[in-house]
Coordinates of C-alpha atoms and ligand atoms in Angstrom, one line a residue:
X1 CA -22.5 17.0 49.4
X2 CA -19.4 16.5 47.2
X3 CA -18.8 12.9 46.2
X4 CA -15.6 10.9 46.8
X5 CA -13.7 9.4 43.9
X6 CA -12.3 5.9 44.0
X7 CA -9.3 5.3 41.8
X8 CA -8.1 1.7 41.2
X9 CA -4.4 1.3 40.5
X10 CA -1.5 3.5 41.7
X11 CA 0.5 3.3 38.4
X12 CA 1.2 6.2 36.1
X13 CA -2.4 6.9 35.1
X14 CA -3.8 6.4 38.6
X15 CA -1.2 8.6 40.3
X16 CA -1.7 11.5 37.8
X17 CA -5.5 11.1 38.0
X18 CA -5.5 11.1 41.8
X19 CA -3.3 14.2 41.9
X20 CA -5.5 16.1 39.4
X21 CA -8.7 15.2 41.3
X22 CA -7.2 15.9 44.8
X23 CA -5.7 19.3 43.7
X24 CA -9.2 20.3 42.5
X25 CA -10.4 19.8 46.1
X26 CA -12.2 16.5 45.6
X27 CA -11.7 13.7 48.1
X28 CA -9.9 10.8 46.5
X29 CA -9.4 7.2 47.6
X30 CA -6.5 5.5 45.7
X31 CA -6.2 1.7 45.9
X32 CA -3.0 0.0 44.9
X33 CA -2.5 -3.7 45.4
X34 CA 1.3 -3.6 45.9
X35 CA 3.1 -4.6 48.0
X36 CA 0.6 -7.4 49.0
X37 CA 0.3 -8.4 45.4
X38 CA 2.6 -7.8 42.4
X39 CA 1.8 -8.1 38.7
X40 CA 4.4 -10.2 36.9
X41 CA 6.2 -7.1 35.8
X42 CA 6.1 -4.8 38.9
X43 CA 8.8 -5.2 41.6
X44 CA 8.8 -2.1 43.7
X45 CA 6.3 -1.1 46.4
X46 CA 6.4 2.5 45.3
X47 CA 3.6 4.0 43.2
X48 CA 4.1 5.1 39.6
X49 CA 6.6 2.4 38.8
X50 CA 8.2 2.3 35.4
X51 CA 8.1 -1.4 34.6
X52 CA 10.6 -1.5 31.8
X53 CA 12.7 1.3 30.2
X54 CA 13.5 4.4 32.3
X55 CA 12.9 6.6 29.2
X56 CA 9.8 8.6 28.6
X57 CA 11.0 9.0 25.0
X58 CA 11.6 12.1 23.0
X59 CA 11.3 15.5 24.6
X60 CA 11.3 17.4 21.2
X61 CA 8.4 19.2 19.8
X62 CA 9.2 17.7 16.4
X63 CA 8.0 14.4 17.9
X64 CA 4.4 13.7 18.9
X65 CA 5.4 12.3 22.3
X66 CA 7.6 15.3 23.0
X67 CA 4.5 17.5 22.1
X68 CA 2.3 15.4 24.4
X69 CA 4.8 16.0 27.3
X70 CA 4.7 19.8 26.7
X71 CA 0.9 19.6 26.7
X72 CA 0.9 17.7 30.0
X73 CA 3.2 20.3 31.5
X74 CA 0.8 23.1 30.5
X75 CA -2.1 21.1 31.9
X76 CA -0.3 20.9 35.3
X77 CA 0.9 17.2 35.2
X78 CA 2.5 16.0 38.5
X79 CA 4.4 13.2 36.7
X80 CA 6.0 15.5 34.1
X81 CA 7.1 17.9 36.9
X82 CA 8.7 15.0 38.8
X83 CA 10.2 13.6 35.6
X84 CA 12.0 17.0 35.1
X85 CA 13.3 16.9 38.7
X86 CA 14.6 13.3 38.5
X87 CA 15.9 13.5 35.0
X88 CA 19.1 11.7 33.9
X89 CA 21.1 12.6 30.7
X90 CA 19.6 10.9 27.7
X91 CA 20.2 13.2 24.7
X92 CA 16.9 14.3 23.1
X93 CA 14.9 11.9 25.3
X94 CA 13.5 12.5 28.8
X95 CA 14.8 9.7 30.9
X96 CA 14.5 9.5 34.7
X97 CA 16.1 7.9 37.7
X98 CA 13.3 5.4 38.1
X99 CA 13.7 5.0 41.9
X100 CA 13.8 8.7 42.5
X101 CA 10.8 9.3 40.2
X102 CA 8.6 6.7 41.8
X103 CA 9.7 7.6 45.4
X104 CA 9.0 11.3 44.8
X105 CA 5.5 10.7 43.4
X106 CA 4.7 8.3 46.2
X107 CA 5.7 10.7 48.8
X108 CA 3.9 13.7 47.3
X109 CA 0.7 11.7 47.0
X110 CA 1.1 10.5 50.6
X111 CA 1.3 14.0 51.8
X112 CA -1.5 15.4 49.6
X113 CA -4.6 16.7 51.3
X114 CA -7.9 15.0 50.3
X115 CA -6.1 11.9 49.2
X116 CA -6.1 8.5 51.0
X117 CA -4.0 5.7 49.8
X118 CA -5.0 2.1 50.6
X119 CA -2.6 -0.8 49.8
X120 CA -5.3 -3.4 48.8
X121 CA -6.4 -5.3 45.7
X122 CA -9.8 -4.3 44.4
X123 CA -11.7 -7.1 42.8
X124 CA -15.1 -5.7 42.3
X125 CA -16.6 -2.3 41.4
X126 CA -18.9 -0.6 43.9
X127 CA -22.5 -0.1 42.7
X128 CA -22.4 3.6 43.4
X129 CA -20.0 6.5 43.3
X130 CA -17.4 7.7 40.8
X131 CA -14.7 5.2 39.9
X132 CA -11.6 5.5 37.8
X133 CA -10.2 2.2 36.7
X134 CA -6.4 2.6 36.1
X135 CA -5.2 -0.9 36.7
X136 CA -2.9 -1.1 33.7
X137 CA -1.9 -3.7 31.1
X138 CA -1.4 -6.3 33.8
X139 CA -4.7 -5.7 35.7
X140 CA -5.1 -8.4 38.4
X141 CA -7.1 -11.4 37.2
X142 CA -9.9 -10.9 39.6
X143 CA -10.5 -7.3 38.5
X144 CA -10.1 -8.2 34.9
X145 CA -12.9 -10.7 35.3
X146 CA -15.1 -8.1 36.8
X147 CA -14.3 -5.7 33.9
X148 CA -15.0 -8.4 31.5
X149 CA -18.4 -9.1 33.0
X150 CA -19.2 -5.4 33.1
X151 CA -18.2 -4.7 29.5
X152 CA -19.0 -8.0 27.7
X153 CA -16.7 -11.0 26.9
X154 CA -15.6 -9.7 23.5
X155 CA -14.6 -6.3 24.7
X156 CA -11.5 -7.0 26.9
X157 CA -8.3 -8.2 25.3
X158 CA -5.4 -9.9 26.9
X159 CA -2.8 -9.9 24.1
X160 CA -1.2 -7.4 21.8
X161 CA 0.3 -8.3 18.4
X162 CA 1.2 -5.1 16.7
X163 CA 2.9 -4.6 13.4
X164 CA 5.0 -1.4 12.8
X165 CA 3.2 1.7 11.6
X166 CA 4.8 4.0 9.1
X167 CA 4.3 7.6 8.1
X168 CA 2.7 7.7 4.6
X169 CA 4.9 10.7 3.7
X170 CA 8.1 8.7 4.1
X171 CA 7.3 6.0 1.5
X172 CA 9.0 5.8 -1.9
X173 CA 6.1 5.8 -4.3
X174 CA 8.4 5.3 -7.3
X175 CA 9.0 1.7 -6.1
X176 CA 5.9 0.9 -4.2
X177 CA 2.8 0.0 -6.3
X178 CA -0.9 0.1 -5.3
X179 CA -2.9 -3.1 -5.9
X180 CA -5.0 -5.8 -4.2
X181 CA -4.4 -9.4 -5.1
X182 CA -5.9 -10.7 -8.4
X183 CA -6.9 -7.1 -9.4
X184 CA -9.6 -6.9 -6.8
X185 CA -9.2 -3.2 -6.1
X186 CA -6.2 -1.2 -5.0
X187 CA -6.5 -1.1 -1.3
X188 CA -2.9 -2.1 -0.5
X189 CA 0.5 -0.7 -1.2
X190 CA 3.0 -3.3 -2.2
X191 CA 6.8 -3.3 -1.7
X192 CA 8.2 -5.7 -4.3
X193 CA 11.3 -7.8 -3.7
X194 CA 13.5 -9.8 -6.1
X195 CA 15.0 -13.1 -4.8
X196 CA 18.3 -11.6 -3.7
X197 CA 16.5 -8.9 -1.7
X198 CA 14.2 -11.4 -0.2
X199 CA 16.8 -13.8 1.0
X200 CA 19.0 -11.0 2.4
X201 CA 16.0 -9.7 4.2
X202 CA 15.1 -13.1 5.7
X203 CA 18.7 -13.6 6.8
X204 CA 18.8 -10.3 8.6
X205 CA 15.4 -11.0 10.3
X206 CA 16.8 -14.2 11.7
X207 CA 19.8 -12.4 13.1
X208 CA 18.0 -9.3 14.5
X209 CA 18.1 -8.8 18.2
X210 CA 14.9 -9.7 20.0
X211 CA 13.2 -8.6 23.2
X212 CA 13.1 -11.8 25.3
X213 CA 9.7 -13.2 26.3
X214 CA 8.9 -12.6 29.9
X215 CA 8.1 -15.6 32.0
X216 CA 4.4 -14.7 32.0
X217 CA 4.2 -14.2 28.3
X218 CA 5.5 -17.5 27.1
X219 CA 2.2 -19.5 27.1
X220 CA 0.4 -17.0 25.0
X221 CA 1.3 -17.8 21.5
X222 CA -1.1 -18.0 18.6
X223 CA -0.1 -19.7 15.4
X224 CA -2.0 -16.9 13.6
X225 CA 0.2 -14.1 14.9
X226 CA 3.7 -15.5 15.1
X227 CA 6.4 -12.8 15.2
X228 CA 7.7 -12.3 11.6
X229 CA 11.3 -13.1 12.7
X230 CA 10.1 -16.5 14.1
X231 CA 8.5 -17.2 10.7
X232 CA 11.7 -16.4 9.0
X233 CA 13.6 -18.8 11.3
X234 CA 11.2 -21.7 10.4
X235 CA 12.6 -21.8 6.8
X236 CA 13.9 -19.5 4.1
X237 CA 10.7 -19.8 2.1
X238 CA 8.2 -19.6 5.0
X239 CA 7.5 -15.8 4.6
X240 CA 7.3 -16.0 0.8
X241 CA 4.5 -18.5 1.3
X242 CA 3.0 -16.6 4.2
X243 CA 2.5 -12.8 4.7
X244 CA 5.0 -12.0 1.9
X245 CA 3.4 -14.2 -0.8
X246 CA 3.3 -12.3 -4.1
X247 CA 0.4 -14.3 -5.8
X248 CA -2.1 -12.3 -7.7
X249 CA 0.2 -9.2 -7.9
X250 CA 2.1 -7.8 -10.9
X251 CA 4.7 -5.1 -10.5
X252 CA 3.8 -2.4 -13.1
X253 CA 7.5 -1.5 -13.4
X254 CA 8.6 -4.9 -14.6
X255 CA 5.3 -6.4 -15.8
X256 CA 6.1 -9.5 -13.6
X257 CA 5.1 -11.0 -10.3
X258 CA 7.8 -10.2 -7.7
X259 CA 9.6 -12.9 -5.8
X260 CA 7.9 -11.6 -2.6
X261 CA 6.0 -8.5 -1.4
X262 CA 5.5 -6.7 1.8
X263 CA 2.0 -5.3 1.9
X264 CA 1.1 -2.0 3.6
X265 CA -2.5 -1.4 4.8
X266 CA -4.1 1.9 5.6
X267 CA -4.0 2.6 9.3
X268 CA -6.2 5.7 9.0
X269 CA -8.8 6.9 6.4
X270 CA -6.5 9.8 5.2
X271 CA -3.7 7.5 4.1
X272 CA -1.2 9.3 6.4
X273 CA -0.2 6.1 8.1
X274 CA 0.3 2.4 7.0
X275 CA 0.9 -0.8 8.8
X276 CA 3.1 -3.7 7.6
X277 CA 0.7 -6.5 7.1
X278 CA 1.6 -9.6 9.2
X279 CA 4.7 -8.0 10.6
X280 CA 4.1 -8.3 14.4
X281 CA 7.5 -8.6 15.9
X282 CA 9.6 -8.9 19.0
X283 CA 12.7 -7.3 17.3
X284 CA 14.2 -4.5 19.3
X285 CA 13.3 -1.1 18.0
X286 CA 16.7 -0.3 16.5
X287 CA 16.7 -3.5 14.6
X288 CA 13.2 -3.0 13.3
X289 CA 14.3 0.3 11.9
X290 CA 17.4 -1.1 10.3
X291 CA 15.9 -4.3 8.9
X292 CA 12.5 -3.0 7.8
X293 CA 14.3 -0.2 5.9
X294 CA 15.8 -2.9 3.7
X295 CA 12.3 -3.3 2.2
X296 CA 12.2 -1.7 -1.2
X297 CA 10.3 1.6 -0.9
X298 CA 10.8 1.8 2.8
X299 CA 14.5 3.0 2.8
X300 CA 13.5 6.3 4.4
X301 CA 10.5 5.0 6.4
X302 CA 9.6 7.0 9.5
X303 CA 8.2 4.7 12.1
X304 CA 5.1 6.1 13.9
X305 CA 5.1 3.2 16.2
X306 CA 7.2 0.0 16.3
X307 CA 5.9 -3.5 16.3
X308 CA 5.5 -5.5 19.5
X309 CA 4.0 -8.6 21.0
X310 CA 3.2 -8.7 24.7
X311 CA 0.6 -9.3 27.2
X312 CA -1.8 -6.4 27.6
X313 CA -5.2 -6.0 29.1
X314 CA -7.1 -3.3 27.3
X315 CA -10.7 -2.4 26.4
X316 CA -12.2 -2.2 23.0
X317 CA -12.6 1.5 23.7
X318 CA -14.1 2.6 20.3
X319 CA -17.3 0.8 21.3
X320 CA -17.1 1.3 25.1
X321 CA -15.8 4.7 26.0
X322 CA -17.0 8.3 25.5
X323 CA -14.4 10.9 24.7
X324 CA -14.6 12.0 28.3
X325 CA -13.2 8.5 29.1
X326 CA -16.5 7.5 30.7
X327 CA -17.9 4.0 30.2
X328 CA -20.9 4.5 27.9
X329 CA -23.2 2.1 29.7
X330 CA -22.3 3.4 33.2
X331 CA -21.0 7.0 33.0
X332 CA -19.9 7.2 36.6
X333 CA -17.1 4.8 35.7
X334 CA -14.0 6.2 33.9
X335 CA -11.1 4.2 32.4
X336 CA -7.6 5.6 32.3
X337 CA -4.1 4.6 31.3
X338 CA -3.2 1.6 29.2
X339 CA -6.3 -0.3 30.0
X340 CA -8.2 2.5 28.2
X341 CA -6.5 1.6 24.9
X342 CA -3.4 3.7 24.7
X343 CA 0.2 2.4 24.8
X344 CA 3.2 4.0 26.5
X345 CA 4.1 5.7 29.8
X346 CA 3.4 9.3 28.7
X347 CA 0.2 8.3 26.9
X348 CA -1.0 6.4 30.0
X349 CA -0.2 9.4 32.1
X350 CA -2.2 11.7 29.7
X351 CA -5.3 9.5 30.0
X352 CA -4.9 9.5 33.8
X353 CA -4.8 13.3 33.8
X354 CA -7.9 13.6 31.7
X355 CA -9.8 11.0 33.7
X356 CA -8.8 12.6 37.0
X357 CA -10.0 16.1 35.8
X358 CA -13.2 14.7 34.5
X359 CA -14.0 12.5 37.5
X360 CA -13.4 15.6 39.8
X361 CA -15.6 17.7 37.6
X362 CA -18.4 15.1 37.8
X363 CA -18.0 15.1 41.6
X364 CA -18.4 18.9 41.7
X365 CA -21.3 18.9 39.2
X366 CA -19.3 20.7 36.6
X367 CA -19.3 19.9 32.8
X368 CA -16.8 17.4 31.6
X369 CA -14.1 18.3 29.1
X370 CA -12.7 16.8 25.9
X371 CA -9.4 18.1 24.5
X372 CA -9.5 19.2 20.9
X373 CA -8.4 16.6 18.3
X374 CA -5.7 18.9 17.0
X375 CA -3.8 18.4 20.3
X376 CA -1.7 15.4 21.1
X377 CA -3.8 14.4 24.1
X378 CA -7.0 15.1 22.1
X379 CA -5.8 13.1 19.1
X380 CA -5.3 10.1 21.3
X381 CA -8.7 10.4 22.9
X382 CA -10.4 10.8 19.5
X383 CA -8.5 7.8 18.1
X384 CA -9.3 5.4 21.0
X385 CA -13.0 6.3 20.9
X386 CA -13.4 6.4 17.1
X387 CA -16.0 3.7 16.2
X388 CA -14.7 3.7 12.6
X389 CA -11.3 2.3 13.7
X390 CA -11.1 -1.3 12.5
X391 CA -9.0 -4.0 14.2
X392 CA -8.4 -1.6 17.2
X393 CA -5.0 -1.9 18.9
X394 CA -3.6 0.3 21.7
X395 CA -1.8 3.2 20.2
X396 CA 1.2 5.4 21.0
X397 CA 0.7 9.0 20.2
X398 CA 1.9 10.0 16.7
X399 CA 1.4 12.7 14.1
X400 CA -0.6 10.3 11.9
X401 CA -3.5 10.7 14.4
X402 CA -3.8 14.4 13.9
X403 CA -6.3 16.0 11.6
X404 CA -4.6 17.3 8.4
X405 CA -3.3 20.8 8.2
X406 CA -4.6 23.4 5.8
X407 CA -1.9 24.0 3.2
X408 CA 0.8 21.6 2.0
X409 CA 3.6 20.8 4.4
X410 CA 6.1 17.9 4.4
X411 CA 8.6 16.3 6.8
X412 CA 10.0 18.5 9.5
X413 CA 7.9 21.6 8.5
X414 CA 4.8 19.5 8.8
X415 CA 5.7 18.3 12.3
X416 CA 6.5 21.8 13.4
X417 CA 3.2 23.2 12.0
X418 CA 1.2 20.4 13.7
X419 CA 3.0 21.1 17.0
X420 CA 2.4 24.9 16.7
X421 CA -1.3 24.4 16.0
X422 CA -1.6 21.9 18.8
X423 CA -0.1 24.2 21.4
X424 CA -2.2 27.1 20.3
X425 CA -5.4 25.1 20.4
X426 CA -4.4 23.6 23.8
X427 CA -3.8 27.1 25.3
X428 CA -7.2 28.2 24.1
X429 CA -8.8 25.1 25.5
X430 CA -7.1 25.6 28.9
X431 CA -8.1 29.2 29.0
X432 CA -11.7 28.6 28.0
X433 CA -12.6 25.2 29.4
X434 CA -10.2 23.7 31.9
X435 CA -10.3 26.8 34.0
X436 CA -13.8 28.1 33.4
X437 CA -15.6 24.9 32.9
X438 CA -17.4 25.7 29.7
X439 CA -19.3 22.7 28.3
X440 CA -17.6 20.8 25.5
X441 CA -19.6 19.8 22.5
X442 CA -19.5 16.0 21.8
Ligands
FAD1 C1 6.1 -5.7 30.5 C2 5.7 -4.3 30.0 C3 6.8 -3.4 29.6 C4 6.5 -2.1 29.2 N1 7.5 -1.3 28.8 C5 7.2 0.0 28.4 C6 8.3 0.9 28.1 O1 9.5 0.6 28.2 N2 8.0 2.2 27.7 C7 6.7 2.6 27.7 O2 6.4 3.7 27.3 N3 5.6 1.7 28.0 C8 5.9 0.5 28.3 N4 4.9 -0.4 28.6 C9 3.5 0.0 28.4 C10 2.8 0.9 29.4 O3 3.0 2.2 29.0 C11 3.1 0.8 30.8 O4 2.7 -0.5 31.2 C12 2.5 1.9 31.8 O5 3.0 1.7 33.0 C13 1.0 1.8 31.8 O6 0.5 2.7 32.8 P1 -0.8 2.4 33.6 O7 -0.9 3.5 34.7 O8 -1.9 2.2 32.7 O9 -0.5 1.0 34.3 P2 0.6 0.6 35.4 O10 1.7 1.6 35.5 O11 0.9 -0.8 35.2 O12 -0.3 0.8 36.8 C14 -1.3 0.0 37.1 C15 -1.3 -0.3 38.7 O13 -2.5 -0.9 39.1 C16 -2.1 -1.9 40.0 N5 -3.2 -2.9 40.0 C17 -3.5 -3.8 39.1 N6 -4.7 -4.4 39.4 C18 -5.1 -3.9 40.6 C19 -6.2 -4.2 41.4 N7 -7.1 -5.2 41.1 N8 -6.3 -3.5 42.6 C20 -5.4 -2.5 42.9 N9 -4.3 -2.3 42.2 C21 -4.2 -2.9 41.0 C22 -0.8 -2.4 39.6 O14 -0.1 -3.0 40.7 C23 -0.1 -1.1 39.1 O15 0.6 -0.5 40.1 C24 5.1 -1.7 29.1 C25 4.1 -2.6 29.4 C26 4.4 -3.9 29.9 C27 3.3 -4.8 30.3

């Protein structure tokens, strides 16, 4: 007899996963704790609530999140279809009427055959059966405790402090020099500043517009990961003695130690992406772009992801999850959405779609699937489950995650070529595996 799937959390990932599984003829039981219990950020009793912005970001194939949307459409995503129907004007971005979006998804799921929705908090995981955990970055405390016990204390995180990540191709290598402090290797890229540049930068940091702390975020503040703008506000020299200290570094262009440096660290082994060391921030995205482009060598920086600091419950997926999104130590349990280690509405939806498809395949005794790493959805899965990733943090999709192309491409041409390859590989994957259920090699 075919098994039933339990999905915990009726957010973006849970709704997409439930739809995928139910449309494949599997019986789904979806549990959502609202309206009996709300996370500190959720306010509506509808499913698939967008907790902050109403934008699903770029819709262009020149942008990795635009590509991910196109892939989701080709994979039959419910949420992307409803986003199109409830779209509001937003230039290049896909923004939605959030009420209409959530209401339409709720009503379609309520009417769906094979799908039962229960408005109840789930605190424990049943000992048997297929389970998809899609309880999001604000998973209820009781369930978080259960997940923590199940995965081990050190594998569940409750806070995110993320520095911006920059495309390696957009750095000015005539200004930036490679060196580690005191000549101990050359692992870092260094953006040197003279005193004038430094003080202007510190002043702008102090004046930049910040995302306010939410009520539930205030208590969580570690001295070790203060936002860079707060350090700047503590005193004009604080950063020059902290993350921007220049000691042990000599600028080869001047032969002198700069007044301050911003260090960039490899984000991936290929050197296609770098993070700004110690630059976790609550600055709004437009001010991050403006102010961080004042850093010498970053004038044309392309941001693969912006910095942030917020509460977030997520797994250490590189050690815990298979590329199918199954928990390694208990493969009948899948994780989806932000709790699985991705960041963003569309990325969470994508992980819900994959978990929903795989959970339904398991229920039907079919082989599970893993999207190719050359696709946007596959690049995310491969990133969050790559055990070589150090200092794992949830990730937005970006072209830095994709395997390199054959041949030399730069800028827009490179992004276009990556998108073309992705869609070609996705179409092949859909034709050979999503429909016909061929076994994917791990
Ligand atoms: C404050 C905040 C703002 C954000 N803003 C943005 C943004 O502007 N743009 C962006 O792209 N991303 C944003 N994100 C990141 C993220 O993409 C979203 O949070 C996204 O909604 C995650 O999707 P999800 O399906 O994983 O979780 P959610 O959409 O949060 O869904 C999880 C669902 O599970 C339910 N639930 C939790 N615990 C239980 C339980 N024990 N039993 C039953 N149900 C439970 C919740 O009520 C919720 O409905 C933000 C995150 C936070 C925390």
